[in-house]
Coordinates of C-alpha atoms in Angstrom, one line a residue:
M167 CA 79.5 156.6 112.4
T168 CA 80.0 153.6 110.6
R169 CA 80.0 150.5 113.3
R170 CA 83.0 148.1 112.6
A171 CA 80.3 145.2 111.9
D172 CA 79.1 147.1 109.1
L173 CA 82.6 147.9 107.4
P174 CA 83.4 145.6 104.0
G175 CA 85.4 142.5 105.1
S176 CA 84.8 143.0 108.7
E177 CA 84.4 140.1 110.8
G178 CA 80.8 141.1 111.6
E179 CA 80.4 141.1 107.9
S180 CA 82.2 137.7 107.3
R181 CA 80.0 136.2 110.4
G182 CA 76.9 137.3 108.5
R183 CA 77.6 135.9 105.3
R184 CA 78.8 132.5 107.0
A185 CA 75.3 132.8 108.5
G186 CA 73.6 133.1 105.7
G187 CA 75.6 130.2 103.9
V188 CA 77.4 132.5 101.3
S189 CA 80.9 132.3 101.6
A190 CA 82.7 135.3 101.6
P191 CA 85.8 135.6 98.9
V192 CA 89.2 136.2 100.5
P193 CA 90.7 139.7 99.1
R194 CA 93.8 138.4 97.6
R195 CA 97.1 141.1 98.4
R196 CA 98.8 142.7 95.3
T197 CA 102.4 142.8 95.5
H198 CA 104.2 146.1 94.5
P199 CA 105.9 145.6 91.2
L200 CA 109.5 146.7 92.2
L201 CA 109.1 143.8 94.6
S202 CA 108.2 141.2 92.4
A203 CA 111.0 142.3 90.0
W204 CA 113.6 142.1 93.0
A205 CA 111.9 139.1 94.3
W206 CA 112.8 137.7 90.2
A207 CA 116.2 139.1 90.3
V208 CA 117.0 137.4 93.7
F209 CA 115.8 134.1 92.0
A210 CA 117.8 134.7 88.8
F211 CA 120.7 135.4 91.0
L212 CA 121.0 132.3 92.9
Y213 CA 119.4 130.1 90.0
L214 CA 121.1 131.3 86.8
P215 CA 124.5 129.8 87.2
I216 CA 123.1 126.6 88.3
L217 CA 121.1 126.6 84.9
V218 CA 123.8 127.9 83.1
L219 CA 126.0 124.4 84.3
I220 CA 122.9 122.4 83.2
V221 CA 122.7 123.9 79.7
F222 CA 126.5 123.3 79.1
S223 CA 126.7 120.1 80.1
F224 CA 124.6 119.3 76.7
N225 CA 127.3 121.4 74.8
N226 CA 128.5 119.7 71.8
S227 CA 131.9 121.4 72.2
R228 CA 134.9 120.3 74.6
F229 CA 136.3 123.6 75.8
G230 CA 135.4 126.9 76.1
A231 CA 131.7 128.7 76.7
T232 CA 130.6 128.5 73.3
W233 CA 127.7 126.4 72.4
E234 CA 127.9 124.1 69.3
G235 CA 124.8 121.9 69.5
F236 CA 123.0 119.7 71.9
T237 CA 124.4 116.5 72.2
L238 CA 124.3 113.5 75.6
R239 CA 127.7 112.4 74.7
W240 CA 129.2 113.8 78.0
Y241 CA 126.8 111.6 79.8
G242 CA 128.1 108.5 78.1
V243 CA 131.8 109.7 78.7
L244 CA 130.8 110.2 82.2
A245 CA 129.8 106.7 82.8
A246 CA 133.1 105.4 81.0
R247 CA 135.4 106.7 83.5
S248 CA 136.7 104.6 86.1
D249 CA 137.6 107.2 88.7
V250 CA 134.1 108.5 88.4
R251 CA 132.5 105.5 88.9
E252 CA 134.9 104.7 92.1
A253 CA 134.0 108.1 93.4
L254 CA 130.3 107.6 93.1
G255 CA 130.9 104.0 95.0
H256 CA 132.6 106.1 97.7
T257 CA 130.2 108.6 97.9
L258 CA 127.0 106.1 98.3
T259 CA 128.5 104.2 100.6
V260 CA 129.6 106.9 102.8
A261 CA 126.2 108.9 102.3
L262 CA 124.0 105.5 103.0
S263 CA 126.4 104.6 106.1
S264 CA 126.7 107.7 107.8
T265 CA 122.8 108.4 107.0
L266 CA 121.8 105.2 109.1
V267 CA 124.0 105.8 111.6
S268 CA 123.0 109.9 112.1
T269 CA 119.1 108.7 111.5
V270 CA 119.6 106.1 114.4
L271 CA 121.1 108.3 116.9
G272 CA 119.4 111.5 115.9
T273 CA 116.2 110.3 116.2
L274 CA 117.2 109.4 120.1
V275 CA 118.5 112.8 120.6
G276 CA 115.3 114.3 118.9
L277 CA 112.7 112.0 120.9
G278 CA 114.5 112.7 124.4
L279 CA 114.5 116.2 123.8
W280 CA 110.6 116.2 123.0
R281 CA 109.8 113.5 125.7
Y282 CA 111.7 114.6 128.8
S283 CA 112.3 117.7 130.9
F284 CA 115.8 118.2 132.3
R285 CA 118.2 120.5 133.4
F286 CA 120.5 121.0 130.6
R287 CA 118.2 121.1 127.6
T288 CA 118.5 124.2 126.3
G289 CA 122.3 123.6 126.5
L290 CA 122.0 120.5 124.6
T291 CA 119.8 122.3 121.6
F292 CA 122.9 124.7 121.6
L293 CA 124.9 121.9 121.2
L294 CA 122.9 120.5 118.3
V295 CA 122.7 124.1 116.2
L296 CA 126.5 124.4 116.9
P297 CA 127.3 122.1 114.1
I298 CA 125.0 123.4 111.7
V299 CA 126.3 127.1 112.1
I300 CA 130.0 126.5 112.2
P301 CA 131.7 126.8 109.2
D302 CA 132.6 123.8 107.4
V303 CA 136.3 124.8 107.0
V304 CA 136.5 125.2 111.0
M305 CA 134.9 121.6 111.6
G306 CA 136.9 120.2 108.4
V307 CA 140.2 121.8 110.3
S308 CA 139.2 120.2 113.8
L309 CA 138.3 116.8 112.6
L310 CA 141.6 116.4 110.9
M311 CA 143.3 117.4 114.3
F312 CA 141.2 115.1 116.3
Y313 CA 142.0 112.0 114.1
A314 CA 145.9 113.3 114.0
L315 CA 145.6 113.1 118.0
V316 CA 143.4 109.7 118.1
R317 CA 146.4 108.5 115.7
G318 CA 149.1 109.4 117.4
G319 CA 147.7 108.0 120.9
L320 CA 147.3 104.7 119.1
E321 CA 150.4 104.3 117.7
L322 CA 151.8 104.1 121.3
T323 CA 150.2 101.0 121.9
G324 CA 151.2 99.6 118.4
W325 CA 147.9 100.8 116.6
T326 CA 147.1 103.2 113.6
F327 CA 144.7 103.9 110.7
D328 CA 144.8 106.1 107.7
N329 CA 142.4 108.7 106.9
G330 CA 139.6 106.9 104.4
F331 CA 136.3 105.8 104.4
W332 CA 135.8 105.4 108.4
T333 CA 137.4 109.0 108.9
V334 CA 134.7 110.4 106.7
M335 CA 131.7 108.6 107.5
L336 CA 132.1 109.5 111.3
A337 CA 133.0 113.4 110.0
H338 CA 129.7 113.3 108.2
V339 CA 127.6 112.0 111.2
T340 CA 129.0 114.4 113.3
F341 CA 127.0 117.0 111.4
Q342 CA 124.2 115.1 110.1
I343 CA 122.9 114.0 113.7
S344 CA 122.1 117.7 114.4
Y345 CA 120.0 117.6 111.6
V346 CA 118.3 114.7 112.0
A347 CA 117.4 115.3 115.6
L348 CA 116.0 118.7 115.1
T349 CA 114.0 117.7 112.7
V350 CA 112.3 114.7 114.4
R351 CA 111.9 117.4 117.5
S352 CA 109.9 119.8 115.1
R353 CA 108.2 117.2 113.7
L354 CA 106.9 116.1 117.2
A355 CA 106.3 119.5 118.7
G356 CA 102.6 120.3 118.3
Y357 CA 102.3 116.9 120.3
G358 CA 102.1 116.3 124.1
P359 CA 102.4 113.9 126.7
E360 CA 99.2 113.1 127.0
L361 CA 99.4 110.8 123.7
E362 CA 101.2 108.4 126.0
E363 CA 98.8 108.8 128.7
A364 CA 95.7 108.3 126.4
A365 CA 97.6 105.1 125.2
R366 CA 98.4 103.2 128.8
D367 CA 94.8 104.1 129.7
L368 CA 93.9 102.0 126.9
G369 CA 96.1 99.6 128.1
A370 CA 99.5 99.6 126.1
N371 CA 102.7 99.3 127.7
G372 CA 105.7 101.6 127.1
V373 CA 106.9 99.7 124.4
Q374 CA 103.5 99.6 122.8
S375 CA 102.8 102.9 123.0
F376 CA 106.1 104.1 121.5
L377 CA 105.6 101.8 118.1
R378 CA 102.0 102.2 117.7
V379 CA 101.6 106.0 119.0
I380 CA 105.0 107.9 119.0
L381 CA 106.9 106.3 116.4
P382 CA 104.2 106.4 113.7
L383 CA 104.0 110.4 114.4
A384 CA 108.0 111.1 114.2
L385 CA 108.0 108.5 111.5
P386 CA 107.7 111.6 108.5
G387 CA 110.4 113.7 110.4
V388 CA 112.6 110.4 110.6
L389 CA 112.2 109.9 107.2
A390 CA 112.6 113.9 106.3
G391 CA 115.5 114.2 108.5
A392 CA 117.6 110.9 107.1
L393 CA 117.0 112.4 103.6
L394 CA 118.2 115.7 104.6
A395 CA 121.0 114.1 106.1
F396 CA 121.7 111.9 103.0
T397 CA 121.7 115.1 101.1
L398 CA 124.3 116.6 102.9
S399 CA 126.7 114.0 102.9
L400 CA 126.3 113.8 99.4
D401 CA 127.2 117.1 98.8
D402 CA 129.7 117.7 101.0
F403 CA 133.0 118.5 100.3
V404 CA 135.0 120.8 102.9
V405 CA 134.5 118.1 105.6
T406 CA 135.0 115.3 103.2
Y407 CA 138.4 117.1 101.8
F408 CA 140.0 117.5 105.2
T409 CA 138.9 113.9 106.5
S410 CA 139.3 111.6 103.5
G411 CA 142.9 111.6 103.0
S412 CA 145.2 111.1 99.9
G413 CA 143.4 107.4 98.5
F414 CA 139.9 108.4 99.0
R415 CA 137.7 110.7 96.8
T416 CA 134.1 111.4 96.8
L417 CA 132.4 113.0 94.0
P418 CA 132.9 116.4 95.2
V419 CA 136.3 115.9 96.1
L420 CA 136.5 114.7 92.1
I421 CA 134.8 117.3 90.9
Y422 CA 137.0 119.6 92.8
T423 CA 140.3 118.3 91.4
S424 CA 139.2 118.2 88.1
V425 CA 138.2 121.7 87.6
R426 CA 141.3 122.6 88.9
R427 CA 142.9 122.0 84.8
G428 CA 139.5 123.5 83.6
V429 CA 136.0 122.9 83.3
T430 CA 134.6 120.4 80.7
P431 CA 131.3 119.1 80.0
D432 CA 131.6 115.6 81.4
I433 CA 132.1 117.6 84.7
N434 CA 129.3 119.8 84.2
A435 CA 127.3 116.4 83.4
L436 CA 128.5 115.1 86.5
S437 CA 127.2 118.4 88.7
T438 CA 123.9 118.5 86.6
L439 CA 123.2 114.9 88.4
L440 CA 124.1 115.8 92.0
V441 CA 122.1 118.9 91.2
L442 CA 119.1 116.5 90.0
F443 CA 119.5 113.8 92.6
T444 CA 119.6 116.9 95.4
V445 CA 116.2 118.6 94.2
V446 CA 114.4 115.1 94.3
A447 CA 115.6 114.2 97.8
I448 CA 114.5 117.8 98.8
L449 CA 111.0 116.9 97.3
I450 CA 110.6 114.4 99.2
G451 CA 111.6 115.4 101.9
N452 CA 109.1 118.6 101.9
A453 CA 106.4 116.0 101.1
L454 CA 107.0 113.9 103.9
L455 CA 107.3 117.0 106.0
R456 CA 103.7 118.6 104.9
P457 CA 101.0 118.9 107.3
R458 CA 98.2 116.4 107.2
G459 CA 94.8 116.9 108.5
G460 CA 95.5 120.5 109.8
R461 CA 98.2 118.7 112.2
A462 CA 101.8 119.4 111.9

């Protein structure tokens, strides 16, 4: 009978090789060809439409899907359009301001969920997940009705407001807080309260232990959550469409109103820039969340 320790690749053999100073090669698992083909088919289904969009943003043809040569002029046309510049300004203003507010509030919520144990913590976590999974159209309609209700109440006191920057910014904050809070909480999930206790044993007070121990550990999660919130605000269409009113347009809303008259190469160029910016933001966020030194 062959003992388990004598089997190739067993734990006993690994210990023996480590004891002899020879590192054992780690066997690589081979995937089935059909599984690989299925994976490539899924990736093609996901990314081929985006690739077609990017390619046709360099098409010299004004209309149709016929390739008539490479050109960069649609990016120049894009830069010359005043409505695009105005929508870009609205998009960046909303994204930056809502990200700032949601990062501060989301970080406080994430730290509270990590630091404290209280009776309704599970229920609060569920409420944080809800804006992530709820359909955007439901959220947009609910915010539209809420703003109408608030406007009706203010009109009784002589005050009123129109949908625009503030309504869009507050609407974005409502779903950005969840992403920031959950990212910060997941970043600190591997650490316990003994960190604060060790800092206090070394003479730090509550503020010092937070600023010099907790906040540096949470900072990658805070930055990653902020980048994620910024990207979501940049790309959001449904919630923005319901809460922006008629005189305030962001880039996604502008793209939607433009493609109703037909997809033109300058809109392809605008969409390509949005895709590029989103990919860069996601890569930066992943780099910030990457474990360092074996700790997550």
